[in-house]
Amino acid sequence: MERDKNFILGVYDDEDVLLDAISKVRGSGVKIHEVYSPFPVHGIDDVLGYKRSKLPIAAFLFGILGTTLALVMQFYMMKIDWPMIIGGKDHAAFPDFIPVTFELTVLLAAFGMVGVFMIASNLKPWGQPRIFDIRITDDKHVMAIDLAVNSSLEESQLSDVLKNSGASEVNFKSFE
Amino acid sequence: MHVTSSVREPLITGGKTLKDVTHDISRQVEAKPSLGWLLAFLFSVGVLLLGSIALVATLWEGIGMWGLNKTVGWAWDITNFVWWVGIGHAGTLISAVLLLFRQKWRMAINRAAEAMTIFAVICAAMFPVIHMGRPWLGAYWALPLPNTFGSLWVNFNSPLLWDVFAISTYFAVSLVFWYIGLIPDFATIRDRASGIRKTIYGALSFGWDGAAKTWSRYESVALILAGLATPLVLSVHTIVSFDFATSVIPGWHTTIFPPYFVAGAIFSGFAMVLTLMIVTRKVFHLEDYITIGHIELMNIVIIITGSIVGIAYITEFFIAWYSGVAAEQYAFMNRMFGPYWWAYWSMMTCNVISPQLFWFKKIRTSIVATFILSLVVNIGMWFERFVIIVTSLHRDYLPSSWAMFYPTISDIGVYLFTFGLFFTLFFLFAKFFPVVNMAEIKSIVKSSSEKVIK
């Protein structure tokens, strides 16, 4: 059987039941493909074993880039390229450069991080998500299990594992 | 496990389930426009068109169309600018600062407040742009672009230039913050829709899939954006206040300006949020999501910031006296008893006295009283900026050049134009975008609703 095509889905109504279920399902040796929810469920990363996102690091690096560009730009323009005396101040009036430096740091950090987020999560206006169950943007949580990845277990065994974990429904979904 | 103290008031009333949340918020987007909405929208477009006559006249003839003179070179334009920027402070404060403080009541109002912020900042930015006289050349004056003067750069020592960077960064970051929050809700609407609507909301939702991994990244993006937006929101009005504080005009040259302006901005921003939300909750039947509790909490923010503003007014007076500078002392006496006394006392009444009424629980939990007082605060805050700007300029160091400022029809018209723009954008938002953040509300249905679902 090919991977990433045929899935068994456990549908959950409640986020706390879902969190328990994830631990139970993983505990019984089943590999979960992904869990889909209508809202962010707190603590789901831990039970799924996801590592902390590295996006804050991206934000920090873009922020540093913003600080550097802003300072280089201002010193180059005011001190090197066309020095002018304004209000008797030093050409390189460092304290005066702080506001613009701060703003550009924030701007680059925010846009850089959001850009990385968009790319990492494959978010784009023409993006077509694979929808396992239309209700995951309404009121249901869905746990998707790839049948090919868990081929050591029978479909009926997987179905039992899901039902015992508190799933209100168990469905199958295949993608072309 | 969710544990919520029993003394906490529920944030969502009416025993709502997750499905109810989706339904209650999405139905506004999906329904045909109501007659009331259509009339209100057409009225705003009418105001916009009427105001654009004044705008076109100003652009065609020049800034001479305004009531400015040699003495009062800044008046309604900058007053309106500071007023709109101030209003634009509540949205990001609610979504960023209250997120960092884990205040869950923000979830019902942050979407609309952020939309308000973005539209208010657009209105604010109109004024400095128009005041350039030839806005089509404005990019050369406001941005460090190479030019044919041998690259004579913009002046990075000027607070006016800092303002360009502050306002545009604030606008851009607020817009991104707002849009990131909208993506999951657009996906909800996409999954309920069909046909062309599905295509449009599908594109707006950026192919959101609701996966746990995506939510995890989304949460960390929201947290970092909040962390970045918090100092940003404080920096914006600080830098706006530098436009005045770094000059040597009596009444402007004070170190109290940055915190005083920031408090005033939050004060007026919350007042505008209340004005808009009280109407929105009524029209869209959102009483279960935006409860009296939410209104009361916002009124408490108004008491705090209003009192800070009041103390700032008194401090300014004390320091004017204590400094022993005659020009400074005169500027403040002139505010109180000079030809603009009515503006000064309107400001004092609206900003210092009226918000103190919110100490009474009956008043701060009354929708009618809150609505009226929110309008009063907005009027008061407009007068505050007018008082600071015009009364300080009209009688400066040289008595032979003392003058009065009288607004012209163009001044009024351009202000009307921004009102038309603001409400046109807000009504479009209220109709076509989900006005309450559904995904965030759903995350607290279990812990903060009246009836815990089983």
Tab-separated table of C-alpha atoms in Angstrom, chain A residues 88-156:
chain	number	residue	atom	x	y	z
A	88	GLY	CA	24.670	71.768	15.592
A	89	LYS	CA	24.495	68.023	16.111
A	90	ASP	CA	27.235	65.554	15.315
A	91	HIS	CA	26.859	64.020	11.863
A	92	ALA	CA	26.660	60.630	13.496
A	93	ALA	CA	24.075	61.559	16.137
A	94	PHE	CA	23.681	58.057	17.463
A	95	PRO	CA	20.782	58.689	19.923
A	96	ASP	CA	18.768	60.210	17.080
A	97	PHE	CA	19.121	57.004	15.114
A	98	ILE	CA	17.529	54.837	17.796
A	99	PRO	CA	13.824	55.362	16.937
A	100	VAL	CA	14.226	54.395	13.270
A	101	THR	CA	16.511	51.507	14.259
A	102	PHE	CA	13.881	50.221	16.686
A	103	GLU	CA	11.088	50.461	14.127
A	104	LEU	CA	13.059	48.662	11.429
A	105	THR	CA	14.061	45.939	13.899
A	106	VAL	CA	10.401	45.291	14.710
A	107	LEU	CA	9.364	45.508	11.066
A	108	LEU	CA	11.903	42.994	9.824
A	109	ALA	CA	11.447	40.648	12.772
A	110	ALA	CA	7.657	40.572	12.273
A	111	PHE	CA	7.663	40.217	8.505
A	112	GLY	CA	10.577	37.794	8.454
A	113	MET	CA	8.973	35.528	11.034
A	114	VAL	CA	5.559	35.620	9.359
A	115	GLY	CA	7.217	34.885	6.016
A	116	VAL	CA	8.964	31.844	7.454
A	117	PHE	CA	5.683	30.738	9.049
A	118	MET	CA	3.872	31.005	5.716
A	119	ILE	CA	6.521	28.971	3.932
A	120	ALA	CA	6.875	26.359	6.686
A	121	SER	CA	3.118	25.833	6.939
A	122	ASN	CA	2.593	26.014	3.190
A	123	LEU	CA	0.176	28.940	3.471
A	124	LYS	CA	-0.435	30.744	0.195
A	125	PRO	CA	-3.491	32.287	-1.472
A	126	TRP	CA	-3.620	29.533	-4.109
A	127	GLY	CA	-3.010	26.790	-1.526
A	128	GLN	CA	-5.390	23.826	-1.637
A	129	PRO	CA	-5.377	22.026	1.696
A	130	ARG	CA	-6.175	18.331	1.987
A	131	ILE	CA	-9.429	18.334	3.911
A	132	PHE	CA	-9.809	15.135	5.934
A	133	ASP	CA	-13.119	16.178	7.372
A	134	ILE	CA	-14.955	19.420	6.645
A	135	ARG	CA	-15.970	19.724	10.289
A	136	ILE	CA	-12.409	20.391	11.526
A	137	THR	CA	-12.950	24.114	10.971
A	138	ASP	CA	-16.266	23.946	12.817
A	139	ASP	CA	-16.556	21.792	15.932
A	140	LYS	CA	-14.673	18.477	15.559
A	141	HIS	CA	-11.139	17.309	16.164
A	142	VAL	CA	-9.872	14.679	13.758
A	143	MET	CA	-6.955	12.314	14.278
A	144	ALA	CA	-5.619	10.984	10.980
A	145	ILE	CA	-3.695	7.704	10.887
A	146	ASP	CA	-1.908	6.603	7.716
A	147	LEU	CA	-2.840	2.988	6.985
A	148	ALA	CA	0.375	2.332	5.025
A	149	VAL	CA	2.588	3.547	7.878
A	150	ASN	CA	0.757	1.304	10.348
A	151	SER	CA	0.500	-1.702	8.054
A	152	SER	CA	1.471	-4.054	10.882
A	153	LEU	CA	-2.038	-3.544	12.292
A	154	GLU	CA	-5.322	-4.541	10.696
A	155	GLU	CA	-7.851	-1.807	9.854
A	156	SER	CA	-10.249	-3.288	12.388
